[in-house]
XYZ file of C-alpha atoms in Angstrom:
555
model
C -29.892 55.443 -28.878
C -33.409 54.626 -27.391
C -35.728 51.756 -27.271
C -39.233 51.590 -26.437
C -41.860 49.569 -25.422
C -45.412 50.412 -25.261
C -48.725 48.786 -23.924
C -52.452 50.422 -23.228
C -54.533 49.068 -20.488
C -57.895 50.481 -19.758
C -60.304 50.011 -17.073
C -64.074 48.759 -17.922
C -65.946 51.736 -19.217
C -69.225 52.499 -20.836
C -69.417 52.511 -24.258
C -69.515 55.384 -27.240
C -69.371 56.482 -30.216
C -65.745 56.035 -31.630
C -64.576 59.077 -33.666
C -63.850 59.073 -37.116
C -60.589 60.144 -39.380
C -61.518 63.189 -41.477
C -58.388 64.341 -42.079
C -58.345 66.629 -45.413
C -57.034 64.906 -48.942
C -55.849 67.052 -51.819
C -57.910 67.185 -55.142
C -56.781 65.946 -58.549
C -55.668 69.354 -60.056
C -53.646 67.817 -62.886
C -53.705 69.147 -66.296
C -55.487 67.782 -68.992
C -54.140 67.683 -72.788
C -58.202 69.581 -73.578
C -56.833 71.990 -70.663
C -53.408 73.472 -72.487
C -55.357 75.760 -74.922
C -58.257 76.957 -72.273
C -57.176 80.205 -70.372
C -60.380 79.886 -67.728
C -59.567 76.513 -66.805
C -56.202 76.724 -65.977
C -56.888 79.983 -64.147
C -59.453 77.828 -62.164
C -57.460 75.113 -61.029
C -54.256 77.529 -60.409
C -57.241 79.015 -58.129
C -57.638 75.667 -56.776
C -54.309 75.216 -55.985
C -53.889 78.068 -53.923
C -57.056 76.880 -51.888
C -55.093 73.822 -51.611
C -52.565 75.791 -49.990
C -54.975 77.609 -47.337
C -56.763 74.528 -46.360
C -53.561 72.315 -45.630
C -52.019 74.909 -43.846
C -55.251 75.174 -41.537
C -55.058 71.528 -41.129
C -51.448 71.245 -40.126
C -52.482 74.248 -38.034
C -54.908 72.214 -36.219
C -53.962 68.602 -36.094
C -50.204 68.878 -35.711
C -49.795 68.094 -31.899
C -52.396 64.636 -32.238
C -50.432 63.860 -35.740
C -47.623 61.316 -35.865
C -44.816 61.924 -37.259
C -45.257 58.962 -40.223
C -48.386 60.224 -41.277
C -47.225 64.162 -41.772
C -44.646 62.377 -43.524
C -47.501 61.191 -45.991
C -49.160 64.182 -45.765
C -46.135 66.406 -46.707
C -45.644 64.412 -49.889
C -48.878 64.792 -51.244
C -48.203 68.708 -50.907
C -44.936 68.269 -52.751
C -46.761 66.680 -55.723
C -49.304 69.599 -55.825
C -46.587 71.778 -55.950
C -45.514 70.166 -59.297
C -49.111 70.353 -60.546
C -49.132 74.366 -59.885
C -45.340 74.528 -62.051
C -47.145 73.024 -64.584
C -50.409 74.713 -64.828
C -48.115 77.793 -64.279
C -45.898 77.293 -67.581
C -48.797 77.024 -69.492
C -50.265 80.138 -68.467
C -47.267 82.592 -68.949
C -47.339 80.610 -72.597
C -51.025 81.641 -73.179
C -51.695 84.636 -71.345
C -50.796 87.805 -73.308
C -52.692 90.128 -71.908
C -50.925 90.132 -68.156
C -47.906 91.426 -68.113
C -44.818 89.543 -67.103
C -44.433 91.321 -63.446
C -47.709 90.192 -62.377
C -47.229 86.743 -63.486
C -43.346 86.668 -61.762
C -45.488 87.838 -58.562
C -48.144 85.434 -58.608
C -45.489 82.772 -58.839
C -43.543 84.056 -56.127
C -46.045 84.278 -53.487
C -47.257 80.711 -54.271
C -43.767 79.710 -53.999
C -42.820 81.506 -50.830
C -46.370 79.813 -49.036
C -45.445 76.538 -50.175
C -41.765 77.015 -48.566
C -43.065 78.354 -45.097
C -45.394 75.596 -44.795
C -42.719 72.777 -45.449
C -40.586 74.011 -43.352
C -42.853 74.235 -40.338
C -43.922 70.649 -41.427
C -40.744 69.115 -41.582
C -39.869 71.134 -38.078
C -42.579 69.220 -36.286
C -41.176 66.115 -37.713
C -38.162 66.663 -36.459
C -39.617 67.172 -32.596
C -41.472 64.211 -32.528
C -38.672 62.038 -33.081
C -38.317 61.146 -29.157
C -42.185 61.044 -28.159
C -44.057 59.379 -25.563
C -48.051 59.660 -26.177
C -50.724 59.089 -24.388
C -53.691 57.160 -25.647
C -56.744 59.447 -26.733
C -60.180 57.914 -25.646
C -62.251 56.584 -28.172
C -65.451 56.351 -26.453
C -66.545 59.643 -26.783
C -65.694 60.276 -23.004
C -63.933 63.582 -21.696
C -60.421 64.478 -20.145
C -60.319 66.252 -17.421
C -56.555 65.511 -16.346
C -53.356 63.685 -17.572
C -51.059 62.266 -15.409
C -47.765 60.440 -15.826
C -45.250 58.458 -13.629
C -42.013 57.078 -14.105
C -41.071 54.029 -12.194
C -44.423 55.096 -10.163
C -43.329 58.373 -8.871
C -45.600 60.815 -10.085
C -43.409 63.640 -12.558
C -46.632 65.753 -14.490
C -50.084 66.638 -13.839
C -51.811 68.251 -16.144
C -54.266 69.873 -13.758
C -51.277 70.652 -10.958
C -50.393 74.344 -12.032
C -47.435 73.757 -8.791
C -45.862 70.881 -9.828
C -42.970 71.309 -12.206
C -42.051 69.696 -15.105
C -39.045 67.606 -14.273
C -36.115 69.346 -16.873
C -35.693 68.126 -20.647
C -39.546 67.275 -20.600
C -42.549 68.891 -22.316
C -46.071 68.098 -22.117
C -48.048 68.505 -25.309
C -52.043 69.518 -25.210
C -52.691 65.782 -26.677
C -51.294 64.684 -23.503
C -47.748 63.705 -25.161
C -44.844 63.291 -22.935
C -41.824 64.417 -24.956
C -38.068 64.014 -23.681
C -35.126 66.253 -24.733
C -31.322 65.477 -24.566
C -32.006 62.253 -23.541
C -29.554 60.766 -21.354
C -29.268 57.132 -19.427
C -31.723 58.155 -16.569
C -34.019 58.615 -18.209
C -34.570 54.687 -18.766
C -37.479 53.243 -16.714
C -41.182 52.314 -17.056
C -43.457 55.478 -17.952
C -47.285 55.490 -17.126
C -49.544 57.662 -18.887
C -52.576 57.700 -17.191
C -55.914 59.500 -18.227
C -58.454 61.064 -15.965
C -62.031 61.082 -17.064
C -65.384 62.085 -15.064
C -67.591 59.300 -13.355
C -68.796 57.115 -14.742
C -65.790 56.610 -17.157
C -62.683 54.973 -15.458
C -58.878 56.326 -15.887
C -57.448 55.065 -18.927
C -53.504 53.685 -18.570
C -51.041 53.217 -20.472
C -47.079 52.045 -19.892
C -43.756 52.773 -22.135
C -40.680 50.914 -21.608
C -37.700 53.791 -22.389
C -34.074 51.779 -22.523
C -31.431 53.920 -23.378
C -28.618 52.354 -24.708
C -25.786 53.790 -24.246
C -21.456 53.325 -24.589
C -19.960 50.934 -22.138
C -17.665 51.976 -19.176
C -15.371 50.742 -16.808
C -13.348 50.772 -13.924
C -10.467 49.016 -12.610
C -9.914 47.568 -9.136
C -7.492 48.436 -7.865
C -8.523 52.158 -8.804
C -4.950 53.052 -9.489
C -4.163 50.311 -11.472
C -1.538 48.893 -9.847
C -1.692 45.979 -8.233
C 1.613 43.838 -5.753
C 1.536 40.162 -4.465
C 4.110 38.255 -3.248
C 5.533 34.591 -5.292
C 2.868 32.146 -4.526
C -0.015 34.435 -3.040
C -3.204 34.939 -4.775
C -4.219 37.709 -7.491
C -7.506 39.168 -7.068
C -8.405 42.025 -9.551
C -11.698 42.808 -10.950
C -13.240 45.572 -13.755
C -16.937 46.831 -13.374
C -18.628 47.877 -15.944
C -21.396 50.084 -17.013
C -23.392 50.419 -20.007
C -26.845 49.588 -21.433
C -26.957 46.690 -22.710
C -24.475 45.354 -20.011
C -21.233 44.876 -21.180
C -19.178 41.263 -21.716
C -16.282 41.635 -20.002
C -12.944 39.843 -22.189
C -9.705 39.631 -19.861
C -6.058 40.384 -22.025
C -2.131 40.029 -21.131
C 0.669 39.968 -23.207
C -2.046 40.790 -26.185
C -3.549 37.353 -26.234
C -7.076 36.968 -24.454
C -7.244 35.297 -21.217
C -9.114 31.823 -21.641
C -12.259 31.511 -18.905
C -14.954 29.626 -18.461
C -17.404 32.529 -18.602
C -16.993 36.251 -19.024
C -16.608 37.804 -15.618
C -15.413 40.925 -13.654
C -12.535 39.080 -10.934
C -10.190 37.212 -12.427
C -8.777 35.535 -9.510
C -5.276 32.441 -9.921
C -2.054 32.102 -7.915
C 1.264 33.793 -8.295
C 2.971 30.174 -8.689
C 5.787 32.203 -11.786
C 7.225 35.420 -11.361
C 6.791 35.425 -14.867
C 2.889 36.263 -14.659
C 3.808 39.854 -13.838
C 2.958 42.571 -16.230
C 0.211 44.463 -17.941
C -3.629 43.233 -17.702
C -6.128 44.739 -19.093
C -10.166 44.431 -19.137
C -12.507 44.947 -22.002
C -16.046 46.028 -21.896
C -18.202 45.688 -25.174
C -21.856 45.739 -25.528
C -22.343 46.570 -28.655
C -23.181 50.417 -28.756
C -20.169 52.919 -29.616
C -16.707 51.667 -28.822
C -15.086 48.643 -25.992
C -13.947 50.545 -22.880
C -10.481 49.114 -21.674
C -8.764 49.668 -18.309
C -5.209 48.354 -17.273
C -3.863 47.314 -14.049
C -0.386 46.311 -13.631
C 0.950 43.423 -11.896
C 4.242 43.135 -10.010
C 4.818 40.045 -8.203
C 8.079 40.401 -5.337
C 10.010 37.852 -4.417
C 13.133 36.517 -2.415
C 16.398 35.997 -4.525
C 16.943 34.147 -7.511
C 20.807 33.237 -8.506
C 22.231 31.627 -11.579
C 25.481 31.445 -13.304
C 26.896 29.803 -16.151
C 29.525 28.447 -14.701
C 29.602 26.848 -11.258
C 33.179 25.501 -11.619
C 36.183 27.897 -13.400
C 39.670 26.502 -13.995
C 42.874 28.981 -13.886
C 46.462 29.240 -12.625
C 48.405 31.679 -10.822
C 48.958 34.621 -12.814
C 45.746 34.500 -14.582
C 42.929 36.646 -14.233
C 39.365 35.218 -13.933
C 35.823 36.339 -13.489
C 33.442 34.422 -11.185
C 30.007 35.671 -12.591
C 26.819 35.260 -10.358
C 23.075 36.392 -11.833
C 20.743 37.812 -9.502
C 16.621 38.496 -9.919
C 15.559 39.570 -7.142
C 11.917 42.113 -6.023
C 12.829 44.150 -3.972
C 16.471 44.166 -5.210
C 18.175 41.775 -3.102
C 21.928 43.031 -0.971
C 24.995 40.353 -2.476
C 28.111 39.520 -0.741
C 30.959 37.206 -1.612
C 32.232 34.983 0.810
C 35.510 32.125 0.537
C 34.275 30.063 3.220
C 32.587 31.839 5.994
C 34.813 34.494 5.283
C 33.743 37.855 3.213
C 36.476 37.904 0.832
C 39.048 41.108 1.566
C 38.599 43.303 -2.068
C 41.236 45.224 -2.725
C 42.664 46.170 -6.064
C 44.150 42.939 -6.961
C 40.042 41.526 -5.782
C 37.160 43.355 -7.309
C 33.508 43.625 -7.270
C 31.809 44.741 -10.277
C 27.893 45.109 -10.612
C 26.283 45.328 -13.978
C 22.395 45.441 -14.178
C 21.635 42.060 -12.650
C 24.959 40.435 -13.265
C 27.463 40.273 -9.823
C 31.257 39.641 -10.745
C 34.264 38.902 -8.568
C 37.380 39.917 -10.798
C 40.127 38.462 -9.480
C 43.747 39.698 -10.891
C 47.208 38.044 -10.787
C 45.364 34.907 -9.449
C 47.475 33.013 -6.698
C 47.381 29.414 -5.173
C 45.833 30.519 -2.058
C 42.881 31.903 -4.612
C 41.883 28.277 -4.935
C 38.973 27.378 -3.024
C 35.010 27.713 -3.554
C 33.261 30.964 -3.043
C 30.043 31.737 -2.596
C 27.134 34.675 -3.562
C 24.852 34.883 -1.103
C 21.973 37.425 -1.879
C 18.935 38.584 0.983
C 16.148 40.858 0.274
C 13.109 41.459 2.844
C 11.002 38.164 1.570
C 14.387 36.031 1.650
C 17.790 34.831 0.734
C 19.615 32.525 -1.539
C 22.716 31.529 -2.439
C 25.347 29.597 -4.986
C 28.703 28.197 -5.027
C 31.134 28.770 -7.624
C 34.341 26.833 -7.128
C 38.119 28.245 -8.594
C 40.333 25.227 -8.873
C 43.679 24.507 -10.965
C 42.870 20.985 -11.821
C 42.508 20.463 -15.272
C 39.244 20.493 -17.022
C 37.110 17.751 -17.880
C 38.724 15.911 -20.956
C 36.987 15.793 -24.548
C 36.938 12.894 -26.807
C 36.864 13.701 -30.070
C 34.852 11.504 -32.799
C 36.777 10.129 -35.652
C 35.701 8.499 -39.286
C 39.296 7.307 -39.989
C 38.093 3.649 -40.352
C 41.609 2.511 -41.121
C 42.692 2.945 -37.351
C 40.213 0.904 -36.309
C 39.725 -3.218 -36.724
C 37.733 -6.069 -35.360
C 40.286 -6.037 -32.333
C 41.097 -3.045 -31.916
C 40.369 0.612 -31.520
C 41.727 4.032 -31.536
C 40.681 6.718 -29.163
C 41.309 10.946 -29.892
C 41.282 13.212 -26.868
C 42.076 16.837 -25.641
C 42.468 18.542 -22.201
C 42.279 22.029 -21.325
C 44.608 23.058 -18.233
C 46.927 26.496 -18.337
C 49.321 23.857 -16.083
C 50.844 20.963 -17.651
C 49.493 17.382 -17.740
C 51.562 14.815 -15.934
C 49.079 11.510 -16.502
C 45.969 10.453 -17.215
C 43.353 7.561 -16.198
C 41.624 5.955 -18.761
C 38.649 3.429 -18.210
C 36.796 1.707 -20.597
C 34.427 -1.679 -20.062
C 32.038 -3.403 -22.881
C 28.826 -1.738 -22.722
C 26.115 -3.138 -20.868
C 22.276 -1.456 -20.818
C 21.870 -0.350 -16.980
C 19.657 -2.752 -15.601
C 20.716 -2.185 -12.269
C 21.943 -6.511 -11.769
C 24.970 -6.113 -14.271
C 28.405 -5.302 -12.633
C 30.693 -3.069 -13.493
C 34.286 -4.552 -15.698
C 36.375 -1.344 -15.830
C 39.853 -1.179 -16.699
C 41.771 1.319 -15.723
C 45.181 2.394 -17.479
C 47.513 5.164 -16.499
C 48.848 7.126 -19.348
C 51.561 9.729 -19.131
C 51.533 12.326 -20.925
C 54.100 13.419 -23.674
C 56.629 16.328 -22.388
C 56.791 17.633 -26.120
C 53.406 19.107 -25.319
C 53.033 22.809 -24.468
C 49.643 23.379 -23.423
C 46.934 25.026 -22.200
C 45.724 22.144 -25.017
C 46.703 18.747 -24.525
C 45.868 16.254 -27.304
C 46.401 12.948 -27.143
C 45.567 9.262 -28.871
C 45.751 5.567 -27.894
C 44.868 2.226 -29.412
C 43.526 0.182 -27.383
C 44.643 -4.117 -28.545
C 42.949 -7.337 -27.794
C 39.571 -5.957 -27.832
C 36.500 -8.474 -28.355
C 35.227 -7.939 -31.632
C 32.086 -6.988 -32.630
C 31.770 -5.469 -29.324
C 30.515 -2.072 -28.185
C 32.585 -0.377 -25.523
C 32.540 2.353 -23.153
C 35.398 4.666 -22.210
C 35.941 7.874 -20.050
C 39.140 9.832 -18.596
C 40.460 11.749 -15.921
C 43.635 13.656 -16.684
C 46.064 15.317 -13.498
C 48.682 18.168 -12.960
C 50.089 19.475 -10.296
C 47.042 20.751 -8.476
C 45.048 17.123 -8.870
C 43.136 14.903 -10.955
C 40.326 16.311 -13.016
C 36.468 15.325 -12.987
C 35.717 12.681 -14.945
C 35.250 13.295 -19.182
C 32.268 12.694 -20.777
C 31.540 8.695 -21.303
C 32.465 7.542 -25.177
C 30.344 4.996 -26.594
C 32.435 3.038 -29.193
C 32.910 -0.163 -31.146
C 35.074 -2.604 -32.729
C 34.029 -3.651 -36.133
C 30.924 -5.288 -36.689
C 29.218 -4.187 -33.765
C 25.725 -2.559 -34.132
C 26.851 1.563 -33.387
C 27.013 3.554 -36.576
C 28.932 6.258 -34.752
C 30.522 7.080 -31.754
C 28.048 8.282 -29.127
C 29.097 10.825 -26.225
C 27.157 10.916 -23.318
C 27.573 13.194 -20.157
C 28.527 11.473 -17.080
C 26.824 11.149 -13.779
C 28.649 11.121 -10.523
C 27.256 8.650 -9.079
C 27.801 4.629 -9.436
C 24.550 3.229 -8.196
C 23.720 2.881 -12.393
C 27.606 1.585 -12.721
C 28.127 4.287 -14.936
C 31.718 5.359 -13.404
C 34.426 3.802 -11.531
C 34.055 3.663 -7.909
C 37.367 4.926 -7.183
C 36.266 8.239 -9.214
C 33.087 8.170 -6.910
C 32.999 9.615 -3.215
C 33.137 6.434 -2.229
C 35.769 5.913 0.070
C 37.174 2.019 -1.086
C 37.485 0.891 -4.235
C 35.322 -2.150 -4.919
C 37.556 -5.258 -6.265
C 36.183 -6.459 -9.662
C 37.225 -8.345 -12.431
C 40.709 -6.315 -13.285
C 42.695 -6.799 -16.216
C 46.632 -6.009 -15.912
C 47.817 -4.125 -18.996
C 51.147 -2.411 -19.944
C 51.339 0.866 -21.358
C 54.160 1.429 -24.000
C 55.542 5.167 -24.836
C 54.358 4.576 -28.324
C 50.834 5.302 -27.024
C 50.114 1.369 -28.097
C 48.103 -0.556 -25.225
C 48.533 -4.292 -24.782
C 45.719 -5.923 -22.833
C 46.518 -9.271 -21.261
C 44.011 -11.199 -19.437
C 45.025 -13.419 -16.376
């Protein structure tokens, strides 16, 4: 596609006479209705017709290189309609004339017809060439040309009167002066000068053309290859350049959703600050002519180890078998060890590791006491290490209260509680605190009671279920309880904290609420903190009957 711009500029220069347009027009040679019946005057203006013919051809002949393109256009179609006037004139003649025979009229016809085709086409050819034309302005002033000259971006390419300098390929000089441009390709943009030498006392006449050619945009990635490696936290610096006339708007892409910038530029610079940034980018050039141009580069972001795992303490019991699981993300891939202690733990076939894509798994058959202890997976690559414990204990597992709607176990003084314990070694007792609720303002103190519960012998395990009702409640209280349960191996962490009520309270439902190991919000009982003394608070002494019934006295 090309654009051009054009604009004359002449130096002062005497005046003349300005010439005149004399270009040939075709005569009226239609048909009359008094003409269909008269022999001698259609044979005259068939005649007329074929002078028609002569003289057009003479003037293509002679003004095709100084005529534009539009105006043998016009010129062409007034032919065309003479050409319908002779089919006309013709018909009526064959219809008339008896006295010529048949062959003679067939050959008349066919050498009018086979002129009028051989013009056309050379017509239409020179139409076709001056489709990508520079000219040069012709002086109207009646003054002579002795030389034509033209420069693009002011280096001099033709002279008209330098036999030794070549045309520059692709370009041809017409004898108008016309600077025409084949296969025209994007350098040929620039600023043309025609300029027009004339004897003294005339001055040279100029005149510039803008040629833009637009063309498909283009681009290239940085870097080249397309591939492009930071480190976690370092800064990304890639960039497109593109090509193309007009110049191209460069759009930024990942993941198939556009990039949102402030402007449209080349670098697109940020930090590495998620691992999760990695992956495909790609650039877009568009300027509007043909297709975008994309390119691709590909981030990959390394960094030191990453570990997770879903469970960072695993209950069992001798005889079991248990998996501790550790997942590892790690760029470069990262070297794992298990350790109990400081101590890489001995794998044998009773102690296995087992690697499955990113996932790193101790196996551990026909688990024994001195299994018991907290191991760790600790993983290095070149930019780091990192590391997590996962502890294998036989304690029981955190107790679970369950929620119950059985409003007939529950009164204004009293309340029932529903629990269960998970441990593959039997329950021998368990702790249960509770304390009326109190928002955690951070002045209120802590009123636990604790009661020790044992456990029933009739149960078998590894699920222990148990309930209580707890007497001489306040009523239209809300309470808090939570529990700690113990076999052989120790007492469990604490259970999630229930939220309950006696009737009349404000609570709709039970609420159960994770605990936090810690008592500087009074949440839990010091004595199931790390702290090493229990503090002395405001105690109540209950007794615990076998019929899972608790009394509460106050003293």
């Amino acid at each position: 596609m090309v654009m051009t711009r054009s604009q004359t500029f002449d130096a002062p220069h005497m005046a003349g006479a300005e010439g005149d347009d004399n270009a040939e027009t075709f005569s009226d040679s239609n048909p009359t209705p008094e003409d269909a019946g008269n022999l001698q005057i259609l044979f005259l203006k068939r005649n007329r017709i074929h002078d028609e013919i002569s003289r057009f051809k003479l003037w293509f002949e002679t003004n095709n290189l100084s005529t534009s393109a539009s105006r043998l256009r016009v010129r062409l179609r007034d032919f065309v309609r003479i050409k319908a006037q002779f089919d006309k004139i013709h018909s009526q003649i064959e219809a008339l004339d008896d006295a010529t025979p048949d062959l003679e009229q067939a050959t008349t016809r066919l050498y009018f017809e086979n002129a009028y085709y051989d013009l056309c086409a050379d017509v239409e050819d020179a139409i076709e060439q001056k489709r990508v034309n520079t000219s040069s302005p012709a002086p109207q002033d009646g003054s002579f040309i002795t030389a034509i000259k033209w420069y693009k971006d002011d280096d001099l390419i033709v002279d008209s009167a330098d036999e030794e300098l070549p045309l520059p390929e692709g370009h041809m000089l017409w004898e108008n002066g016309s600077l025409e441009i084949f296969r025209v390709t994007p350098n040929d943009t620039g600023t043309y000068i025609c300029e027009i030498i004339r004897p003294e006392p005339w001055s040279p006449i100029k005149q510039r053309h803008a040629i833009e050619v637009l063309h498909p945009p283009s681009v290239e990635p940085f870097p080249p290859d397309g591939f492009l490696q930071v480190k976690l936290g370092e800064e990304v610096r890639m960039s497109c350049k593109g090509s193309g006339v007009p110049y191209p708007i460069i759009t930024w892409y990942t993941q198939g959703e556009e990039i949102k910038l402030l402007n449209h530029r080349e670098l697109l610079k940020f930090t590495a600050s998620d691992r999760q940034m990695a992956g495909i980018y790609e650039c877009r050039a568009a300027n509007g002519v043909g297709e975008p141009a994309t390119a691709q580069i590909e981030l990959n972001i390394i960094y030191p180890p990453e570990l997770m795992t879903s469970r960072s303490w695993i209950h069992t019991a001798p005889g079991h078998r248990v998996q501790l699981e550790c997942k590892i993300s790690a760029d470069p891939q990262a070297t794992v060890t298990w350790t109990k202690g400081d101590i890489p733990v001995p794998l044998d076939s009773r102690v296995v590791s087992l690697v499955d894509g990113d996932k790193y798994t101790l196996l551990i058959k026909n688990v024994q006491k001195s299994d018991f202890g907290i191991y760790t997976c600790k993983a290095i690559n070149e930019l780091g290490q990192g590391e997590l414990q996962i502890q294998l204990s036989g304690v029981p597992n955190p107790g679970v209260f369950k929620k119950t709607d059985d409003k007939n176990i529950n009164s204004k003084n009293s309340y029932t509680l529903i629990w269960e314990v998970d441990s593959y070694t039997p329950i021998i007792e368990y702790n249960l605190w509770f304390q009326p609720y109190k928002p955690k303002t951070g002045l209120s103190k802590p009123e636990w009671t604790k009661l020790t519960i044992p456990t029933e012998h009739s149960s078998s395990g590894p699920v222990y279920s148990k309930s209580y009702t707890i007497k001489g409640l306040k009523e239209k209280t809300v309470y808090e309880a939570l529990l700690v349960s113990r076999n052989r191996y120790g007492w469990s962490k604490p259970s999630p904290i229930l939220r309950f009520a006696t009737l009349g309270a404000d609570l709709t439902e039970e609420i159960i609420t994770p605990v936090q190991h810690h008592t500087q919000d009074n949440i839990i009982p010091l004595d199931l903190s790390s702290a090493s003394k229990i503090h002395r608070l405001h105690i109540f002494s209950c007794l615990v009957s076998f019929s899972a019934i608790i009394y509460c006295f106050n003293f």
